[in-house]
mmCIF file of C-alpha atoms (C1' of nucleotides) in Angstrom:
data_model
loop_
_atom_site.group_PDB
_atom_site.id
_atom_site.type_symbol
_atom_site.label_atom_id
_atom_site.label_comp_id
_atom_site.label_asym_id
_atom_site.label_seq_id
_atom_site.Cartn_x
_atom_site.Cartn_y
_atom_site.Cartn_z
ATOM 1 C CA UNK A 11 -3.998 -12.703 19.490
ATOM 2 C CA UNK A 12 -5.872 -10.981 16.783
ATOM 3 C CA UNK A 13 -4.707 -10.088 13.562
ATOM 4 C CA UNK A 14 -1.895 -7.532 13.107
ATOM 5 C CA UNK A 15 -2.390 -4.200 11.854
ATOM 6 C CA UNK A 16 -1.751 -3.134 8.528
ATOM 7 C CA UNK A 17 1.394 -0.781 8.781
ATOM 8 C CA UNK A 18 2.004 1.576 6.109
ATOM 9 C CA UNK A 19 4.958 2.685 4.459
ATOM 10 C CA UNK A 20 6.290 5.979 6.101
ATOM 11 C CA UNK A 21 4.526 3.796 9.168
ATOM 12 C CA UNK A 22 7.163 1.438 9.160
ATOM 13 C CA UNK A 23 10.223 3.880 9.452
ATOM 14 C CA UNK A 24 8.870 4.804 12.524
ATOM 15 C CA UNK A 25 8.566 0.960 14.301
ATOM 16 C CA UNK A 26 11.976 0.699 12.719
ATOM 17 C CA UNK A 27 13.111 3.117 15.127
ATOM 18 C CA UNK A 28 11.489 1.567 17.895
ATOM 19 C CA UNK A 29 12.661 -1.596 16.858
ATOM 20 C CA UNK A 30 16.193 -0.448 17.083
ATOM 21 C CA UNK A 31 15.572 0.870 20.531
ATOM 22 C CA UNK A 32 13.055 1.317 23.362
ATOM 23 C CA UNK A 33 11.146 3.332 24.681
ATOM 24 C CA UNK A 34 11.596 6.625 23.002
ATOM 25 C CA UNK A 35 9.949 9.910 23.206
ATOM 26 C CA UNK A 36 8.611 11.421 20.278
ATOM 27 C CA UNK A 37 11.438 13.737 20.143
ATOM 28 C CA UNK A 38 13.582 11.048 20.043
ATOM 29 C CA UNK A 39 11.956 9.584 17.238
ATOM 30 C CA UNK A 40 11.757 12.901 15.123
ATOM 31 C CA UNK A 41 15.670 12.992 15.529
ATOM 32 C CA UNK A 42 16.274 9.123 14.332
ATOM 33 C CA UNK A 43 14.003 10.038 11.799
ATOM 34 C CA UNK A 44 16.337 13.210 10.682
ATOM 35 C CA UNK A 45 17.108 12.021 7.399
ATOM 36 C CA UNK A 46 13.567 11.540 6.123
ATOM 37 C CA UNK A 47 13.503 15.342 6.627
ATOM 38 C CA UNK A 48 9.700 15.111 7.931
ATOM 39 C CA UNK A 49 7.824 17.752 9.444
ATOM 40 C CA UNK A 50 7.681 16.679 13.552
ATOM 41 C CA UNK A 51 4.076 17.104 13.116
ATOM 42 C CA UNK A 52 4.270 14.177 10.091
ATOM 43 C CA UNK A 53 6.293 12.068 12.636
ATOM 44 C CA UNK A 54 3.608 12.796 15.385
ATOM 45 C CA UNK A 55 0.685 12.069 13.328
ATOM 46 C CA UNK A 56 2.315 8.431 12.248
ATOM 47 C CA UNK A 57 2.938 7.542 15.685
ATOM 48 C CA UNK A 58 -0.329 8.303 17.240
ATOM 49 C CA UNK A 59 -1.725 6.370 14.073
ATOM 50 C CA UNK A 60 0.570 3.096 15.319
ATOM 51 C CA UNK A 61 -0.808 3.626 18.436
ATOM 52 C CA UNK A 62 -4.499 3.669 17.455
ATOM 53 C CA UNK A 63 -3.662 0.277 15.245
ATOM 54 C CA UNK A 64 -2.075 -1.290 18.623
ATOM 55 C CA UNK A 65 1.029 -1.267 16.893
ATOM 56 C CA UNK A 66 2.665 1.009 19.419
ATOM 57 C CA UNK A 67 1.691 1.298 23.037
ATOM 58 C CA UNK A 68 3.462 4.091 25.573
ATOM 59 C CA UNK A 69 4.461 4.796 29.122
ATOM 60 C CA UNK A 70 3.910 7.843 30.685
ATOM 61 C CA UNK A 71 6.968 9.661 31.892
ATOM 62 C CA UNK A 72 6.335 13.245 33.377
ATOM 63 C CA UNK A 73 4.873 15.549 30.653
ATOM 64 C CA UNK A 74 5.866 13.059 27.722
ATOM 65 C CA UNK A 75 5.179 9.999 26.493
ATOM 66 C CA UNK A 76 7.520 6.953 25.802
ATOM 67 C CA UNK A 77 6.560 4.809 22.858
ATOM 68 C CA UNK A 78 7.402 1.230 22.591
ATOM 69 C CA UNK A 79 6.262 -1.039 19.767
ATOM 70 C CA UNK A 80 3.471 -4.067 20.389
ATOM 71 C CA UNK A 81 4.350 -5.451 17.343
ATOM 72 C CA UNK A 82 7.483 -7.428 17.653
ATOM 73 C CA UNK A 83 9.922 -6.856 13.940
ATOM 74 C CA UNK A 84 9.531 -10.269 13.127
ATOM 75 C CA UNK A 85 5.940 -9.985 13.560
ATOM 76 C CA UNK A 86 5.950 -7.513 11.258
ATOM 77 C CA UNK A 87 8.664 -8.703 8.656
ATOM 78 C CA UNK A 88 6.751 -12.121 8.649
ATOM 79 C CA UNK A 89 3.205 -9.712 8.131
ATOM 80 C CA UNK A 90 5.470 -7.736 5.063
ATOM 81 C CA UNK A 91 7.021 -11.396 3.290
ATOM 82 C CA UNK A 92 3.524 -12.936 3.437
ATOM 83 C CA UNK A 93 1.330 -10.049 1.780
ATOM 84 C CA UNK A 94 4.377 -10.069 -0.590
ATOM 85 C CA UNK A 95 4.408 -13.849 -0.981
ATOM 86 C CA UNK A 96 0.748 -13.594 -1.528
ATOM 87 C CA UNK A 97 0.270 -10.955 -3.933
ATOM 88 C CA UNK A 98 3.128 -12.137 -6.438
ATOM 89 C CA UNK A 99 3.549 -15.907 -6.009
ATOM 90 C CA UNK A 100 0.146 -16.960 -4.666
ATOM 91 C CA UNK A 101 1.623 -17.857 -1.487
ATOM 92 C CA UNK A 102 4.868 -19.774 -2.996
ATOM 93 C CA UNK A 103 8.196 -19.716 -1.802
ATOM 94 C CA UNK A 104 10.516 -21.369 -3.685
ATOM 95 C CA UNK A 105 10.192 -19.321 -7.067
ATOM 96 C CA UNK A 106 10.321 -16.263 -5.148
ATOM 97 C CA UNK A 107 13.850 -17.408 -4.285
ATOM 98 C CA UNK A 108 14.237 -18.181 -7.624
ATOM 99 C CA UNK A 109 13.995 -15.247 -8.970
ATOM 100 C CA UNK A 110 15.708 -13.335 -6.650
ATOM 101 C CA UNK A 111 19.291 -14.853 -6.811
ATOM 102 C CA UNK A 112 18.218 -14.516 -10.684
ATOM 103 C CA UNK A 113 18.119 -11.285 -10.294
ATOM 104 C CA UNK A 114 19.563 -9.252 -7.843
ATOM 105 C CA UNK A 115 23.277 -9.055 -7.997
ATOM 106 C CA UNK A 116 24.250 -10.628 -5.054
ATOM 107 C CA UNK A 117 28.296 -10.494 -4.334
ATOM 108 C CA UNK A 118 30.313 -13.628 -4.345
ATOM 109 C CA UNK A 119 30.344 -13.424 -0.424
ATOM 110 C CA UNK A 120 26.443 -13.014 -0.118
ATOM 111 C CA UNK A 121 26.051 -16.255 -1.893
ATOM 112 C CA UNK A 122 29.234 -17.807 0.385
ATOM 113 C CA UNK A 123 27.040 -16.683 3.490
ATOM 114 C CA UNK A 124 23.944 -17.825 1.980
ATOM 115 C CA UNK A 125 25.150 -21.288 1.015
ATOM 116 C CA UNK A 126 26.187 -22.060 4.727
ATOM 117 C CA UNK A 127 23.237 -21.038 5.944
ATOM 118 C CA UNK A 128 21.284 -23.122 3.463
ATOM 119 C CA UNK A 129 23.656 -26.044 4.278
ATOM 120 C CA UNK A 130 22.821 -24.790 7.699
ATOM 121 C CA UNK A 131 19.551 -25.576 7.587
ATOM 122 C CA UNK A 132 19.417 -28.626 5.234
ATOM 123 C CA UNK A 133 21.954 -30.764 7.885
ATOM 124 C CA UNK A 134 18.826 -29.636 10.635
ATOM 125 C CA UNK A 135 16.373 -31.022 8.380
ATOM 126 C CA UNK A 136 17.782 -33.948 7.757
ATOM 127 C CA UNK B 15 11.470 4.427 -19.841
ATOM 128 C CA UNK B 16 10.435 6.189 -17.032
ATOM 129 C CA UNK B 17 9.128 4.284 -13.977
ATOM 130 C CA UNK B 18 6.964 1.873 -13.343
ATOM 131 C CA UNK B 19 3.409 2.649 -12.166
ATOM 132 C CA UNK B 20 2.354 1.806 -8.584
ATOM 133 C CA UNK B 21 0.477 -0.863 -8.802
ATOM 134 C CA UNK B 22 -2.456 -1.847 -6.022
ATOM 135 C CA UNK B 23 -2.738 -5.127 -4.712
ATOM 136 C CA UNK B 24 -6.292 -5.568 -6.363
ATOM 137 C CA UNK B 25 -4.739 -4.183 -9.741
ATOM 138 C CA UNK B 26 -2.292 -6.979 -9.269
ATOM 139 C CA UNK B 27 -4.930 -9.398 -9.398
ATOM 140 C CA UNK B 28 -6.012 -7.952 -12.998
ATOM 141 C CA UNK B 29 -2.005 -8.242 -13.952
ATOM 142 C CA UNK B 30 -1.845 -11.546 -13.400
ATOM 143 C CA UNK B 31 -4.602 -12.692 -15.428
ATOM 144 C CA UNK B 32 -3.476 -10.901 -18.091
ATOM 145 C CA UNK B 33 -0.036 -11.966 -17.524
ATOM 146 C CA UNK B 34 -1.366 -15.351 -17.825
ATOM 147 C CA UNK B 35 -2.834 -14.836 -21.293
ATOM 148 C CA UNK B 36 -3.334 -11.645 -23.180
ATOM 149 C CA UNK B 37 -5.007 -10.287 -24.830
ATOM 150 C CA UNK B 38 -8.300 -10.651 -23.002
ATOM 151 C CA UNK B 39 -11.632 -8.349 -23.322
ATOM 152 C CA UNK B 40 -12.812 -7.276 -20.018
ATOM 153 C CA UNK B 41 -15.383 -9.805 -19.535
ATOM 154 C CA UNK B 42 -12.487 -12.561 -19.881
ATOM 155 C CA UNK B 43 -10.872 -10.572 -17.599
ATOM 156 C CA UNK B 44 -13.857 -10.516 -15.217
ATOM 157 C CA UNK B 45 -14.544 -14.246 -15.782
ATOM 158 C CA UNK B 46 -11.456 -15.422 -14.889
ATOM 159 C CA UNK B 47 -11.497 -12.942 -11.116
ATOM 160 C CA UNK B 48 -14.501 -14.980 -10.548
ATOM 161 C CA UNK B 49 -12.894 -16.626 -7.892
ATOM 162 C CA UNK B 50 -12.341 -12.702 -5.937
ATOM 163 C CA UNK B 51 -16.551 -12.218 -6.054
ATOM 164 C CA UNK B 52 -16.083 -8.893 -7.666
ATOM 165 C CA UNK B 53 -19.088 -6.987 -8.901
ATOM 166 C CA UNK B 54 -18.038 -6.688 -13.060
ATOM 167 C CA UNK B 55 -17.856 -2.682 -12.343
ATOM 168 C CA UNK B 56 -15.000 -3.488 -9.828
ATOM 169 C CA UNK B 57 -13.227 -5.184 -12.129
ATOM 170 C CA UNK B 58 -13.879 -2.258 -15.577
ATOM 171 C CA UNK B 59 -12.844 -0.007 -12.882
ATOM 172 C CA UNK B 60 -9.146 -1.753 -12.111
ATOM 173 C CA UNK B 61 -8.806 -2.403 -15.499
ATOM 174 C CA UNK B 62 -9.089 1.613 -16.520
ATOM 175 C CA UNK B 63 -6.921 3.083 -13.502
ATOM 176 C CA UNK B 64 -4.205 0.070 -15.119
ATOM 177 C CA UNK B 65 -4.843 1.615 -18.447
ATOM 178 C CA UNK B 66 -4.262 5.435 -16.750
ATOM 179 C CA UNK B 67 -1.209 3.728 -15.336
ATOM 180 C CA UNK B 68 0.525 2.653 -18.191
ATOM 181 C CA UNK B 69 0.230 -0.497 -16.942
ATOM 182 C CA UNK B 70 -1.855 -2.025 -19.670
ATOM 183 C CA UNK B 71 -2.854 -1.163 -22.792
ATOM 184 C CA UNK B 72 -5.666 -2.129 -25.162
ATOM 185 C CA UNK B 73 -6.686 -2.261 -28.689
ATOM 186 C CA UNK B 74 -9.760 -2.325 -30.158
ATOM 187 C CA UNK B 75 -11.790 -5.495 -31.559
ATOM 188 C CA UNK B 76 -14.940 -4.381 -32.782
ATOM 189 C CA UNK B 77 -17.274 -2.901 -30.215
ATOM 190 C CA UNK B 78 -14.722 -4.261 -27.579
ATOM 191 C CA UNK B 79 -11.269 -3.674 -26.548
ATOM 192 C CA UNK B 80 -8.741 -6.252 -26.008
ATOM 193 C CA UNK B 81 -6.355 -5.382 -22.989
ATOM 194 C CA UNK B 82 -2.984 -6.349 -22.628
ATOM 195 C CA UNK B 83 0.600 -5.545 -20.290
ATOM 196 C CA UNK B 84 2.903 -3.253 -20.570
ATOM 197 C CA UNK B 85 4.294 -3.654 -17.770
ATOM 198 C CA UNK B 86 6.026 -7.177 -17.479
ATOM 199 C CA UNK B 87 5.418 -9.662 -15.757
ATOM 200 C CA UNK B 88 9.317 -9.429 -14.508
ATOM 201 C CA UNK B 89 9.247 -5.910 -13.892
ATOM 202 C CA UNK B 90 6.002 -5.667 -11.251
ATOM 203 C CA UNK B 91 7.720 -8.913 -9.485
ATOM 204 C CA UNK B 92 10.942 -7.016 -9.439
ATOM 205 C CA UNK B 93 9.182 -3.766 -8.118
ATOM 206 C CA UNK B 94 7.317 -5.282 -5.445
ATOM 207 C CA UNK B 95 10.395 -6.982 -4.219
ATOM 208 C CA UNK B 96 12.471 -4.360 -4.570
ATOM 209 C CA UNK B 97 9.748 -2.414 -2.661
ATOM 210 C CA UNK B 98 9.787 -4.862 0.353
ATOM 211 C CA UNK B 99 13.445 -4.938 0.601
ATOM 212 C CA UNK B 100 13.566 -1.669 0.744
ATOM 213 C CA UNK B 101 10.819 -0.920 3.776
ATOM 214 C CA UNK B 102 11.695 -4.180 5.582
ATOM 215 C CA UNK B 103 15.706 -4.220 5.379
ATOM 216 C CA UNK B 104 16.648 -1.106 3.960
ATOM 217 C CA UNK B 105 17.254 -3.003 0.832
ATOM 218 C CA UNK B 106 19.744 -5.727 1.747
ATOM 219 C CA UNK B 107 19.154 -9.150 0.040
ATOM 220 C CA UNK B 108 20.545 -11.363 2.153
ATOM 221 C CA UNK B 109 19.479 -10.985 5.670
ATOM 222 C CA UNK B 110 15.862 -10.774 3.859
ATOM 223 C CA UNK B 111 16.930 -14.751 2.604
ATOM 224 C CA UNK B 112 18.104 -15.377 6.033
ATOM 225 C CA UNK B 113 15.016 -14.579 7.611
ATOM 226 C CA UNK B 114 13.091 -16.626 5.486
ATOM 227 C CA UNK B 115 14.764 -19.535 5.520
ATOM 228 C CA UNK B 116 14.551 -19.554 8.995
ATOM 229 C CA UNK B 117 10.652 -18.864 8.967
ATOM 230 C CA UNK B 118 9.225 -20.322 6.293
ATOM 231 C CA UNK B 119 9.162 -24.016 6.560
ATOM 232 C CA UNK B 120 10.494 -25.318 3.562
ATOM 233 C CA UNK B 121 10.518 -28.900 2.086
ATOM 234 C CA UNK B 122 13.573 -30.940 1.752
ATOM 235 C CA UNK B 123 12.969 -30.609 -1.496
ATOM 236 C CA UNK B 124 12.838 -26.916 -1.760
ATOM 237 C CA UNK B 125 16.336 -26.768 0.073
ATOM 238 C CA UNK B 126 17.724 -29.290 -2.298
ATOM 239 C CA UNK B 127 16.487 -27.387 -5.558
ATOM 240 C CA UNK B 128 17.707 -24.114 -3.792
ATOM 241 C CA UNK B 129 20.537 -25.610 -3.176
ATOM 242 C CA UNK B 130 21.155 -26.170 -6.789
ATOM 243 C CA UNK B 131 20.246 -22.914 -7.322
ATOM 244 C CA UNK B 132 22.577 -21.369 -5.526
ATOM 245 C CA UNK B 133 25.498 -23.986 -6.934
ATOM 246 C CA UNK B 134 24.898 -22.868 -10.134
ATOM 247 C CA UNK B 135 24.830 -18.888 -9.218
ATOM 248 C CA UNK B 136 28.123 -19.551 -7.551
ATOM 249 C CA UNK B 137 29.634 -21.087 -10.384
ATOM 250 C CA UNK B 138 28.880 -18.676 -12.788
ATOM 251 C CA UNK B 139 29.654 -15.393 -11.019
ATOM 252 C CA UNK B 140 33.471 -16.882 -9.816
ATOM 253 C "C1'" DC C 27 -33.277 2.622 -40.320
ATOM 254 C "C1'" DC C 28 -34.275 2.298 -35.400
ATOM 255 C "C1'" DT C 29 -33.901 0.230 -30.890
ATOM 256 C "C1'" DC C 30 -31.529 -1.944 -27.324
ATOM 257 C "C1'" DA C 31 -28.132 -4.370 -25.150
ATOM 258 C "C1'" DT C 32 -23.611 -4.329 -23.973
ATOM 259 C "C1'" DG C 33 -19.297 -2.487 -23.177
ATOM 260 C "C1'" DG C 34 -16.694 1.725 -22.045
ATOM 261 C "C1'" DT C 35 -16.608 6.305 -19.298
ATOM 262 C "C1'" DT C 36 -17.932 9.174 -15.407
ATOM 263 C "C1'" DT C 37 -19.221 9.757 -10.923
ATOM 264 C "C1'" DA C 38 -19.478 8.234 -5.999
ATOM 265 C "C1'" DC C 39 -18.031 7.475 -1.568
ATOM 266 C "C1'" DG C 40 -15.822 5.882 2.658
ATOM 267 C "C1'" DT C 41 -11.169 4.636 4.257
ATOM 268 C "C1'" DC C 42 -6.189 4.913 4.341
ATOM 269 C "C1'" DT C 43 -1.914 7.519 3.506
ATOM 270 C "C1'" DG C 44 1.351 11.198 3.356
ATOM 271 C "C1'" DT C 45 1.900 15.455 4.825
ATOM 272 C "C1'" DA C 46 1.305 19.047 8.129
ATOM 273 C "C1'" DA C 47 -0.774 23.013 10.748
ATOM 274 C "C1'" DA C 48 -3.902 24.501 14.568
ATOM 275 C "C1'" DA C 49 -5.603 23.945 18.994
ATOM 276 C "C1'" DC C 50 -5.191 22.589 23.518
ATOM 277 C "C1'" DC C 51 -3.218 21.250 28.115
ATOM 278 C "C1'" DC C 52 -0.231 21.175 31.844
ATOM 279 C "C1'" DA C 53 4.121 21.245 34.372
ATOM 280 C "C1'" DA C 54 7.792 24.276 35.437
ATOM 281 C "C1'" DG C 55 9.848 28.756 35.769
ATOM 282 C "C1'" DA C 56 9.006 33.746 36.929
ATOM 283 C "C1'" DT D 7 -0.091 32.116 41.196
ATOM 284 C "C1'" DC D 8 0.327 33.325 36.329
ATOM 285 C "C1'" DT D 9 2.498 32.633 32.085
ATOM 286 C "C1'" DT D 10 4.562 29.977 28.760
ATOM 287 C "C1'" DG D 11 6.998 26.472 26.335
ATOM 288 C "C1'" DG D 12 6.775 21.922 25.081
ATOM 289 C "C1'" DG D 13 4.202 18.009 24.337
ATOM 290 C "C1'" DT D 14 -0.169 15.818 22.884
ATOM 291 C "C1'" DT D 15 -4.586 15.706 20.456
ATOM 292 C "C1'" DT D 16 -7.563 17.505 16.683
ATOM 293 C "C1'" DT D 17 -8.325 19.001 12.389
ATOM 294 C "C1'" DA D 18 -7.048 19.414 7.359
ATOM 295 C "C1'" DC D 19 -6.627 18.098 2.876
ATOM 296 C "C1'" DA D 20 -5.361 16.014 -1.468
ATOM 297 C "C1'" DG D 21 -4.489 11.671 -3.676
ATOM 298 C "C1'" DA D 22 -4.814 6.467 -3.769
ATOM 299 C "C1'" DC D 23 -7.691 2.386 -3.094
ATOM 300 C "C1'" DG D 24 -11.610 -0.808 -2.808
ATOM 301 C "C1'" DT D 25 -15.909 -1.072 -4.152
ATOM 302 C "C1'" DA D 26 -19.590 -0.149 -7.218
ATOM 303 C "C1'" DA D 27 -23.565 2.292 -9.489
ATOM 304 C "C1'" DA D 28 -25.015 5.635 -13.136
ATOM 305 C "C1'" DC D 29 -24.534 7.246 -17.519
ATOM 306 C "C1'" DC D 30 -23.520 7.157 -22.362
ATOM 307 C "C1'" DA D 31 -22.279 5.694 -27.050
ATOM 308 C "C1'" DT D 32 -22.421 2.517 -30.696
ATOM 309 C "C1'" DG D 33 -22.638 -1.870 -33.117
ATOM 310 C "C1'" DA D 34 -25.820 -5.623 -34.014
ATOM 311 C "C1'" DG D 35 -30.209 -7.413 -34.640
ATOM 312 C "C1'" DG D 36 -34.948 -6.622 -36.065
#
DNA sequence: CCTCATGGTTTACGTCTGTAAAACCCAAGA
DNA sequence: TCTTGGGTTTTACAGACGTAAACCATGAGG
C-alpha cells in the first residue's frame, strides 16, 4: 500500500466522524459536525477532498452517497504521532514522553492508569 | 503575551538550529540546513516569514544580522503537542500515551527510564 | 572615493487549506 | 411527463507554505 494522504486539520474532524461510525451520508456528517458551525458546503468540499486523497471512499445508495473512511484511525493517528515525532524530536520517543508528563497536568488517576499500563507492557517485554 | 505564531514544519527546521545555538547570521543558519539541500534563498526566505512571526528576532552585526528565538524552545514543543492532542484525541493525554506505548516499539530501557519517570511524577503530585 | 560583492528585501508561483457559493443533475412528487 | 428539491460537482478566493529568483542597498576593498 502506498503512502497515506496528508489529512488536514478541519480534514480530520470529518474522518473523526466516520471513524466513530459508518457509512454516513453527507447530511449525516454536516449534523455530527454541528458544533463546528460550518457552512454544509465547507463540510461538502472537505469530504470530496478525502475522497480525491483516497482517504474516504463511498457507496452509492439511491440519490446519495454513503462515505466510509479508507484510512483506518490508527492509520492515521500513527501518520499524526510520526510527523509530530519527526518534526520536534527527530524521530525520538522517549523525550517526547518526557516532556509530556513534565508538563501537562495529568491527574493522580491518569498517572495510576498509565503506570499499569506501563507495567503492562514492561511484564510483556520481559 | 499573546499567542504563539504558527509555525511551518520547514520553519521548524530553522527553529531548531537556532534553538541549538543562537545567535547565528543567516549563512550559519544556511550552513548548518545543509543536510535539507535548500537553495540559500529558501532558507533567507524561512528565516524572514519567522522574523514576521515573532518567532525570531535579530540584531544587527555590521553589514549582517544575527538571528535569534523568541519563541522557546519549550513553547513550539508544547504547541505542537498541544496541537496534535487536540486534532487526534480531542486533547486527552492519556489515551494519546496509551496508543503509543502500544505502537511504538520501545526498548526495555525506555520502559524502565519511563518507568522512573512516572515514579517520580507520582510521588510528587500525592 | 568608487565599485562590487554580499546580505537583506521584494516578487513569484504552484499547491494546499479553510471557507463557501454557484451550477448542475436526477429521482420523486404533481 | 414536467417541475423541483435535494444531493453532488465545479468554481471561487484569500491566505499559508515550499521553493526560489530578482532586485536593491551598503560596507569593504581597491
Amino acid at each position: 500500500m502506498g503512502k497515506l494522504p496528508k489529512i488536514s486539520d478541519a480534514e480530520w474532524e470529518v474522518m473523526k466522524v466516520l471513524w466513530e461510525r459508518a457509512p454516513q451520508s453527507a447530511n449525516e456528517i454536516v449534523e455530527a459536525l454541528a458544533a463546528r458551525q460550518w457552512s454544509p458546503a465547507t463540510v461538502r468540499t472537505l469530504i470530496t477532498r478525502l475522497v480525491q486523497k483516497g482517504a474516504l471512499s463511498f457507496e452509492k445508495a439511491g440519490r446519495e452517497y454513503l462515505y466510509l473512511p479508507v484510512v483506518t484511525r490508527e492509520e492515521g493517528i500513527r501518520q499524526e504521532r510520526r510527523s509530530f515525532l519527526r518534526r520536534v524530536y527527530d524521530g525520538a520517543v522517549e523525550p517526547m514522553l518526557a516532556g509530556l508528563l513534565d508538563e501537562e497536568d495529568l491527574s493522580a488517576e491518569e498517572l495510576e492508569a498509565l503506570h499499569r499500563l506501563l507495567d503492562e507492557k514492561r511484564k510483556g517485554q520481559r
